[in-house]
mmCIF file with all atom_site columns, C-alpha atoms and ligand atoms in Angstrom:
data_model
loop_
_atom_site.group_PDB
_atom_site.id
_atom_site.type_symbol
_atom_site.label_atom_id
_atom_site.label_alt_id
_atom_site.label_comp_id
_atom_site.label_asym_id
_atom_site.label_entity_id
_atom_site.label_seq_id
_atom_site.pdbx_PDB_ins_code
_atom_site.Cartn_x
_atom_site.Cartn_y
_atom_site.Cartn_z
_atom_site.occupancy
_atom_site.B_iso_or_equiv
_atom_site.pdbx_formal_charge
_atom_site.auth_seq_id
_atom_site.auth_comp_id
_atom_site.auth_asym_id
_atom_site.auth_atom_id
_atom_site.pdbx_PDB_model_num
ATOM   1   C  CA  . MET A 1 1   ? -4.171  35.206  -28.353 1.00 44.00 ? 1   MET A CA  1
ATOM   2   C  CA  . LYS A 1 2   ? -4.148  33.859  -31.876 1.00 47.00 ? 2   LYS A CA  1
ATOM   3   C  CA  . THR A 1 3   ? -2.412  30.602  -30.855 1.00 45.00 ? 3   THR A CA  1
ATOM   4   C  CA  . LYS A 1 4   ? -4.911  29.674  -28.165 1.00 51.00 ? 4   LYS A CA  1
ATOM   5   C  CA  . PRO A 1 5   ? -7.450  27.791  -30.296 1.00 49.00 ? 5   PRO A CA  1
ATOM   6   C  CA  . THR A 1 6   ? -4.605  25.790  -31.877 1.00 48.00 ? 6   THR A CA  1
ATOM   7   C  CA  . VAL A 1 7   ? -3.284  24.730  -28.485 1.00 46.00 ? 7   VAL A CA  1
ATOM   8   C  CA  . MET A 1 8   ? -6.773  23.734  -27.395 1.00 46.00 ? 8   MET A CA  1
ATOM   9   C  CA  . LEU A 1 9   ? -7.218  21.607  -30.488 1.00 44.00 ? 9   LEU A CA  1
ATOM   10  C  CA  . LEU A 1 10  ? -3.894  19.861  -29.933 1.00 44.00 ? 10  LEU A CA  1
ATOM   11  C  CA  . LEU A 1 11  ? -4.806  19.052  -26.343 1.00 42.00 ? 11  LEU A CA  1
ATOM   12  C  CA  . LEU A 1 12  ? -8.151  17.675  -27.441 1.00 44.00 ? 12  LEU A CA  1
ATOM   13  C  CA  . ALA A 1 13  ? -6.517  15.566  -30.116 1.00 45.00 ? 13  ALA A CA  1
ATOM   14  C  CA  . PHE A 1 14  ? -3.972  14.054  -27.734 1.00 48.00 ? 14  PHE A CA  1
ATOM   15  C  CA  . GLY A 1 15  ? -6.643  13.231  -25.226 1.00 46.00 ? 15  GLY A CA  1
ATOM   16  C  CA  . ALA A 1 16  ? -9.010  11.719  -27.727 1.00 49.00 ? 16  ALA A CA  1
ATOM   17  C  CA  . ILE A 1 17  ? -6.683  9.509   -29.738 1.00 48.00 ? 17  ILE A CA  1
ATOM   18  C  CA  . PRO A 1 18  ? -5.432  6.563   -27.651 1.00 50.00 ? 18  PRO A CA  1
ATOM   19  C  CA  . GLY A 1 19  ? -2.790  5.671   -30.225 1.00 52.00 ? 19  GLY A CA  1
ATOM   20  C  CA  . LEU A 1 20  ? -0.839  8.768   -29.294 1.00 55.00 ? 20  LEU A CA  1
ATOM   21  C  CA  . ARG A 1 21  ? -0.346  7.606   -25.735 1.00 56.00 ? 21  ARG A CA  1
ATOM   22  C  CA  . ALA A 1 22  ? 3.186   6.421   -25.051 1.00 57.00 ? 22  ALA A CA  1
ATOM   23  C  CA  . ASP A 1 23  ? 2.237   4.003   -22.261 1.00 59.00 ? 23  ASP A CA  1
ATOM   24  C  CA  . PRO A 1 24  ? 2.255   0.283   -23.037 1.00 61.00 ? 24  PRO A CA  1
ATOM   25  C  CA  . ALA A 1 25  ? -0.905  -1.663  -22.278 1.00 64.00 ? 25  ALA A CA  1
ATOM   26  C  CA  . PRO A 1 26  ? -1.254  -1.986  -18.516 1.00 66.00 ? 26  PRO A CA  1
ATOM   27  C  CA  . ALA A 1 27  ? -0.856  -5.395  -16.895 1.00 78.00 ? 27  ALA A CA  1
ATOM   28  C  CA  . ALA A 1 28  ? -3.984  -7.151  -15.641 1.00 90.00 ? 28  ALA A CA  1
ATOM   29  C  CA  . PRO A 1 29  ? -4.967  -6.236  -12.076 1.00 94.00 ? 29  PRO A CA  1
ATOM   30  C  CA  . LEU A 1 30  ? -3.214  -8.176  -9.357  1.00 97.00 ? 30  LEU A CA  1
ATOM   31  C  CA  . VAL A 1 31  ? -5.242  -9.644  -6.491  1.00 98.00 ? 31  VAL A CA  1
ATOM   32  C  CA  . VAL A 1 32  ? -3.399  -10.560 -3.314  1.00 98.00 ? 32  VAL A CA  1
ATOM   33  C  CA  . THR A 1 33  ? -4.811  -12.140 -0.149  1.00 98.00 ? 33  THR A CA  1
ATOM   34  C  CA  . ILE A 1 34  ? -2.881  -11.752 3.085   1.00 98.00 ? 34  ILE A CA  1
ATOM   35  C  CA  . SER A 1 35  ? -3.902  -13.125 6.451   1.00 98.00 ? 35  SER A CA  1
ATOM   36  C  CA  . ALA A 1 36  ? -2.430  -12.169 9.789   1.00 97.00 ? 36  ALA A CA  1
ATOM   37  C  CA  . ASN A 1 37  ? -2.663  -14.192 12.961  1.00 94.00 ? 37  ASN A CA  1
ATOM   38  C  CA  . ASP A 1 38  ? -1.950  -14.257 16.684  1.00 97.00 ? 38  ASP A CA  1
ATOM   39  C  CA  . ALA A 1 39  ? 1.614   -15.408 15.965  1.00 96.00 ? 39  ALA A CA  1
ATOM   40  C  CA  . MET A 1 40  ? 2.279   -11.995 14.413  1.00 96.00 ? 40  MET A CA  1
ATOM   41  C  CA  . LYS A 1 41  ? 3.009   -13.257 10.907  1.00 96.00 ? 41  LYS A CA  1
ATOM   42  C  CA  . TYR A 1 42  ? 1.688   -12.323 7.498   1.00 98.00 ? 42  TYR A CA  1
ATOM   43  C  CA  . THR A 1 43  ? 0.918   -15.251 5.194   1.00 98.00 ? 43  THR A CA  1
ATOM   44  C  CA  . VAL A 1 44  ? 2.491   -13.315 2.306   1.00 98.00 ? 44  VAL A CA  1
ATOM   45  C  CA  . THR A 1 45  ? 5.810   -11.528 2.760   1.00 98.00 ? 45  THR A CA  1
ATOM   46  C  CA  . LYS A 1 46  ? 6.678   -10.838 -0.864  1.00 98.00 ? 46  LYS A CA  1
ATOM   47  C  CA  . ILE A 1 47  ? 4.496   -9.346  -3.596  1.00 98.00 ? 47  ILE A CA  1
ATOM   48  C  CA  . GLU A 1 48  ? 5.757   -8.773  -7.130  1.00 98.00 ? 48  GLU A CA  1
ATOM   49  C  CA  . ALA A 1 49  ? 3.987   -6.307  -9.377  1.00 98.00 ? 49  ALA A CA  1
ATOM   50  C  CA  . HIS A 1 50  ? 4.534   -4.181  -12.451 1.00 97.00 ? 50  HIS A CA  1
ATOM   51  C  CA  . PRO A 1 51  ? 4.741   -0.388  -12.446 1.00 96.00 ? 51  PRO A CA  1
ATOM   52  C  CA  . GLY A 1 52  ? 1.253   1.105   -12.498 1.00 95.00 ? 52  GLY A CA  1
ATOM   53  C  CA  . GLN A 1 53  ? -0.509  -2.260  -12.229 1.00 96.00 ? 53  GLN A CA  1
ATOM   54  C  CA  . MET A 1 54  ? -3.678  -2.070  -10.153 1.00 97.00 ? 54  MET A CA  1
ATOM   55  C  CA  . ILE A 1 55  ? -3.381  -4.094  -6.956  1.00 98.00 ? 55  ILE A CA  1
ATOM   56  C  CA  . THR A 1 56  ? -6.271  -5.244  -4.794  1.00 98.00 ? 56  THR A CA  1
ATOM   57  C  CA  . LEU A 1 57  ? -5.285  -6.526  -1.393  1.00 98.00 ? 57  LEU A CA  1
ATOM   58  C  CA  . HIS A 1 58  ? -7.670  -8.599  0.687   1.00 98.00 ? 58  HIS A CA  1
ATOM   59  C  CA  . PHE A 1 59  ? -6.413  -8.430  4.249   1.00 98.00 ? 59  PHE A CA  1
ATOM   60  C  CA  . LYS A 1 60  ? -7.746  -10.534 7.098   1.00 98.00 ? 60  LYS A CA  1
ATOM   61  C  CA  . ASN A 1 61  ? -6.961  -10.798 10.775  1.00 98.00 ? 61  ASN A CA  1
ATOM   62  C  CA  . ALA A 1 62  ? -7.467  -14.536 11.257  1.00 98.00 ? 62  ALA A CA  1
ATOM   63  C  CA  . GLY A 1 63  ? -6.466  -14.439 14.913  1.00 97.00 ? 63  GLY A CA  1
ATOM   64  C  CA  . THR A 1 64  ? -8.690  -14.753 17.964  1.00 97.00 ? 64  THR A CA  1
ATOM   65  C  CA  . LEU A 1 65  ? -7.141  -12.375 20.498  1.00 97.00 ? 65  LEU A CA  1
ATOM   66  C  CA  . PRO A 1 66  ? -8.738  -8.977  21.251  1.00 96.00 ? 66  PRO A CA  1
ATOM   67  C  CA  . LYS A 1 67  ? -7.844  -6.037  19.026  1.00 96.00 ? 67  LYS A CA  1
ATOM   68  C  CA  . GLU A 1 68  ? -6.396  -4.125  21.983  1.00 95.00 ? 68  GLU A CA  1
ATOM   69  C  CA  . VAL A 1 69  ? -3.613  -6.662  22.424  1.00 96.00 ? 69  VAL A CA  1
ATOM   70  C  CA  . MET A 1 70  ? -3.352  -8.238  18.951  1.00 97.00 ? 70  MET A CA  1
ATOM   71  C  CA  . GLY A 1 71  ? -4.693  -5.881  16.296  1.00 98.00 ? 71  GLY A CA  1
ATOM   72  C  CA  . HIS A 1 72  ? -3.101  -5.953  12.849  1.00 98.00 ? 72  HIS A CA  1
ATOM   73  C  CA  . ASN A 1 73  ? -2.885  -3.478  10.014  1.00 98.00 ? 73  ASN A CA  1
ATOM   74  C  CA  . TRP A 1 74  ? -1.092  -3.395  6.664   1.00 98.00 ? 74  TRP A CA  1
ATOM   75  C  CA  . ILE A 1 75  ? 0.887   -0.346  5.686   1.00 98.00 ? 75  ILE A CA  1
ATOM   76  C  CA  . LEU A 1 76  ? 2.828   0.034   2.441   1.00 98.00 ? 76  LEU A CA  1
ATOM   77  C  CA  . LEU A 1 77  ? 5.591   2.596   2.713   1.00 98.00 ? 77  LEU A CA  1
ATOM   78  C  CA  . LYS A 1 78  ? 7.042   4.857   0.074   1.00 98.00 ? 78  LYS A CA  1
ATOM   79  C  CA  . LEU A 1 79  ? 10.318  3.856   -1.547  1.00 98.00 ? 79  LEU A CA  1
ATOM   80  C  CA  . GLY A 1 80  ? 13.229  4.339   0.844   1.00 97.00 ? 80  GLY A CA  1
ATOM   81  C  CA  . VAL A 1 81  ? 11.158  4.497   4.039   1.00 98.00 ? 81  VAL A CA  1
ATOM   82  C  CA  . THR A 1 82  ? 12.297  1.804   6.473   1.00 98.00 ? 82  THR A CA  1
ATOM   83  C  CA  . ASN A 1 83  ? 9.986   -0.141  8.756   1.00 97.00 ? 83  ASN A CA  1
ATOM   84  C  CA  . ASP A 1 84  ? 11.714  1.304   11.810  1.00 97.00 ? 84  ASP A CA  1
ATOM   85  C  CA  . ALA A 1 85  ? 11.391  4.869   10.533  1.00 97.00 ? 85  ALA A CA  1
ATOM   86  C  CA  . TYR A 1 86  ? 7.626   4.389   10.397  1.00 98.00 ? 86  TYR A CA  1
ATOM   87  C  CA  . ALA A 1 87  ? 6.932   1.934   13.222  1.00 98.00 ? 87  ALA A CA  1
ATOM   88  C  CA  . THR A 1 88  ? 8.829   3.770   15.946  1.00 97.00 ? 88  THR A CA  1
ATOM   89  C  CA  . PRO A 1 89  ? 6.817   7.019   15.829  1.00 97.00 ? 89  PRO A CA  1
ATOM   90  C  CA  . ALA A 1 90  ? 3.621   5.163   14.844  1.00 98.00 ? 90  ALA A CA  1
ATOM   91  C  CA  . ALA A 1 91  ? 3.753   3.089   18.033  1.00 97.00 ? 91  ALA A CA  1
ATOM   92  C  CA  . ALA A 1 92  ? 2.802   6.183   20.018  1.00 96.00 ? 92  ALA A CA  1
ATOM   93  C  CA  . ALA A 1 93  ? -0.332  6.807   17.940  1.00 97.00 ? 93  ALA A CA  1
ATOM   94  C  CA  . LYS A 1 94  ? -2.716  4.360   19.596  1.00 96.00 ? 94  LYS A CA  1
ATOM   95  C  CA  . THR A 1 95  ? -5.769  6.595   19.137  1.00 96.00 ? 95  THR A CA  1
ATOM   96  C  CA  . GLU A 1 96  ? -5.084  6.638   15.373  1.00 97.00 ? 96  GLU A CA  1
ATOM   97  C  CA  . GLY A 1 97  ? -4.744  2.857   15.068  1.00 97.00 ? 97  GLY A CA  1
ATOM   98  C  CA  . PHE A 1 98  ? -0.942  3.264   14.987  1.00 98.00 ? 98  PHE A CA  1
ATOM   99  C  CA  . GLU A 1 99  ? -1.308  4.970   11.608  1.00 98.00 ? 99  GLU A CA  1
ATOM   100 C  CA  . PRO A 1 100 ? -0.750  8.629   12.473  1.00 98.00 ? 100 PRO A CA  1
ATOM   101 C  CA  . LYS A 1 101 ? -1.850  11.365  10.096  1.00 97.00 ? 101 LYS A CA  1
ATOM   102 C  CA  . ALA A 1 102 ? 1.498   13.031  10.744  1.00 97.00 ? 102 ALA A CA  1
ATOM   103 C  CA  . LEU A 1 103 ? 3.201   10.168  8.863   1.00 98.00 ? 103 LEU A CA  1
ATOM   104 C  CA  . ALA A 1 104 ? 0.648   9.916   6.051   1.00 98.00 ? 104 ALA A CA  1
ATOM   105 C  CA  . ASP A 1 105 ? 3.136   11.342  3.548   1.00 98.00 ? 105 ASP A CA  1
ATOM   106 C  CA  . GLN A 1 106 ? 5.262   8.184   3.984   1.00 98.00 ? 106 GLN A CA  1
ATOM   107 C  CA  . VAL A 1 107 ? 2.413   5.793   3.143   1.00 98.00 ? 107 VAL A CA  1
ATOM   108 C  CA  . LEU A 1 108 ? 1.347   4.600   -0.326  1.00 98.00 ? 108 LEU A CA  1
ATOM   109 C  CA  . ALA A 1 109 ? -1.588  2.392   0.717   1.00 98.00 ? 109 ALA A CA  1
ATOM   110 C  CA  . SER A 1 110 ? -2.929  0.827   3.890   1.00 98.00 ? 110 SER A CA  1
ATOM   111 C  CA  . VAL A 1 111 ? -5.575  -1.272  5.583   1.00 98.00 ? 111 VAL A CA  1
ATOM   112 C  CA  . PRO A 1 112 ? -6.495  0.061   9.025   1.00 98.00 ? 112 PRO A CA  1
ATOM   113 C  CA  . LEU A 1 113 ? -6.103  -1.836  12.273  1.00 98.00 ? 113 LEU A CA  1
ATOM   114 C  CA  . LEU A 1 114 ? -8.362  -4.921  12.349  1.00 98.00 ? 114 LEU A CA  1
ATOM   115 C  CA  . GLY A 1 115 ? -9.492  -7.064  15.251  1.00 98.00 ? 115 GLY A CA  1
ATOM   116 C  CA  . ALA A 1 116 ? -9.885  -10.837 15.313  1.00 98.00 ? 116 ALA A CA  1
ATOM   117 C  CA  . GLY A 1 117 ? -11.977 -12.144 12.421  1.00 97.00 ? 117 GLY A CA  1
ATOM   118 C  CA  . GLN A 1 118 ? -12.188 -8.805  10.638  1.00 98.00 ? 118 GLN A CA  1
ATOM   119 C  CA  . SER A 1 119 ? -11.169 -8.233  7.043   1.00 98.00 ? 119 SER A CA  1
ATOM   120 C  CA  . ALA A 1 120 ? -10.871 -5.288  4.683   1.00 98.00 ? 120 ALA A CA  1
ATOM   121 C  CA  . ASP A 1 121 ? -9.684  -4.518  1.162   1.00 98.00 ? 121 ASP A CA  1
ATOM   122 C  CA  . VAL A 1 122 ? -7.617  -1.801  -0.414  1.00 98.00 ? 122 VAL A CA  1
ATOM   123 C  CA  . THR A 1 123 ? -7.112  -1.143  -4.127  1.00 98.00 ? 123 THR A CA  1
ATOM   124 C  CA  . PHE A 1 124 ? -4.295  1.058   -5.317  1.00 98.00 ? 124 PHE A CA  1
ATOM   125 C  CA  . PRO A 1 125 ? -1.984  1.517   -8.314  1.00 97.00 ? 125 PRO A CA  1
ATOM   126 C  CA  . CYS A 1 126 ? 1.413   -0.107  -7.972  1.00 97.00 ? 126 CYS A CA  1
ATOM   127 C  CA  . PRO A 1 127 ? 4.088   2.588   -7.752  1.00 97.00 ? 127 PRO A CA  1
ATOM   128 C  CA  . THR A 1 128 ? 5.725   3.394   -11.089 1.00 96.00 ? 128 THR A CA  1
ATOM   129 C  CA  . ALA A 1 129 ? 9.306   3.535   -9.814  1.00 97.00 ? 129 ALA A CA  1
ATOM   130 C  CA  . PRO A 1 130 ? 10.992  0.108   -9.805  1.00 98.00 ? 130 PRO A CA  1
ATOM   131 C  CA  . GLY A 1 131 ? 12.352  -0.947  -6.447  1.00 98.00 ? 131 GLY A CA  1
ATOM   132 C  CA  . THR A 1 132 ? 11.623  -2.722  -3.194  1.00 98.00 ? 132 THR A CA  1
ATOM   133 C  CA  . TYR A 1 133 ? 8.932   -1.173  -1.003  1.00 98.00 ? 133 TYR A CA  1
ATOM   134 C  CA  . ASN A 1 134 ? 8.440   -2.169  2.617   1.00 98.00 ? 134 ASN A CA  1
ATOM   135 C  CA  . TYR A 1 135 ? 5.133   -3.068  4.202   1.00 98.00 ? 135 TYR A CA  1
ATOM   136 C  CA  . LEU A 1 136 ? 4.474   -3.730  7.839   1.00 98.00 ? 136 LEU A CA  1
ATOM   137 C  CA  . CYS A 1 137 ? 2.036   -4.023  10.681  1.00 98.00 ? 137 CYS A CA  1
ATOM   138 C  CA  . SER A 1 138 ? 2.556   -0.954  12.848  1.00 98.00 ? 138 SER A CA  1
ATOM   139 C  CA  . PHE A 1 139 ? 0.994   -2.371  16.015  1.00 98.00 ? 139 PHE A CA  1
ATOM   140 C  CA  . PRO A 1 140 ? 3.798   -1.839  18.574  1.00 98.00 ? 140 PRO A CA  1
ATOM   141 C  CA  . GLY A 1 141 ? 6.483   -4.509  18.284  1.00 97.00 ? 141 GLY A CA  1
ATOM   142 C  CA  . HIS A 1 142 ? 4.865   -6.511  15.478  1.00 98.00 ? 142 HIS A CA  1
ATOM   143 C  CA  . ALA A 1 143 ? 7.145   -5.432  12.613  1.00 97.00 ? 143 ALA A CA  1
ATOM   144 C  CA  . MET A 1 144 ? 10.178  -5.977  14.824  1.00 95.00 ? 144 MET A CA  1
ATOM   145 C  CA  . LEU A 1 145 ? 8.963   -9.531  15.481  1.00 95.00 ? 145 LEU A CA  1
ATOM   146 C  CA  . GLY A 1 146 ? 8.657   -10.209 11.762  1.00 96.00 ? 146 GLY A CA  1
ATOM   147 C  CA  . MET A 1 147 ? 5.290   -8.830  10.740  1.00 98.00 ? 147 MET A CA  1
ATOM   148 C  CA  . LYS A 1 148 ? 6.569   -7.256  7.558   1.00 98.00 ? 148 LYS A CA  1
ATOM   149 C  CA  . GLY A 1 149 ? 7.143   -7.877  3.869   1.00 98.00 ? 149 GLY A CA  1
ATOM   150 C  CA  . VAL A 1 150 ? 8.119   -6.289  0.595   1.00 98.00 ? 150 VAL A CA  1
ATOM   151 C  CA  . LEU A 1 151 ? 6.481   -5.194  -2.627  1.00 98.00 ? 151 LEU A CA  1
ATOM   152 C  CA  . ILE A 1 152 ? 8.929   -5.643  -5.480  1.00 98.00 ? 152 ILE A CA  1
ATOM   153 C  CA  . VAL A 1 153 ? 8.183   -3.454  -8.475  1.00 98.00 ? 153 VAL A CA  1
ATOM   154 C  CA  . LYS A 1 154 ? 9.849   -4.416  -11.740 1.00 95.00 ? 154 LYS A CA  1
HETATM 155 CU CU1 . CU  B 2 .   ? 0.222   -6.934  13.801  1.00 95.19 ? 201 CU  B CU1 1
#
């Protein structure tokens, strides 16, 4: 038990002295605005960000059709998860806005299903692993028709 106070002191010191942190200064937050429309397209299909950078996404459904037939969401998938792997099972989850809790472990960030004229934001840290991450609208058929994009982390 004699070492315990020493360990505590070391932990305190590392937490209190910023100079000991190995991380470089984080990049400035990234703000991205994406609109979706009745033609089932996102206005932005490629986002580039740095590992750990904070990202704020403003997402808007700029269409006019009812949510039941033309709702849009934005779902960023974990590295290696394909649009099909998510969209196919998600299509059956209408009561959950096509964003089933059962698939939550494959999602990094999302904006829920929006109807015409609605908008919403999400803020999240960019993943730290470099790579290309897929995002999509999981309303049935939309990703297949091109409602998708990528987040490139480098
Ligand atoms: Cu959509």
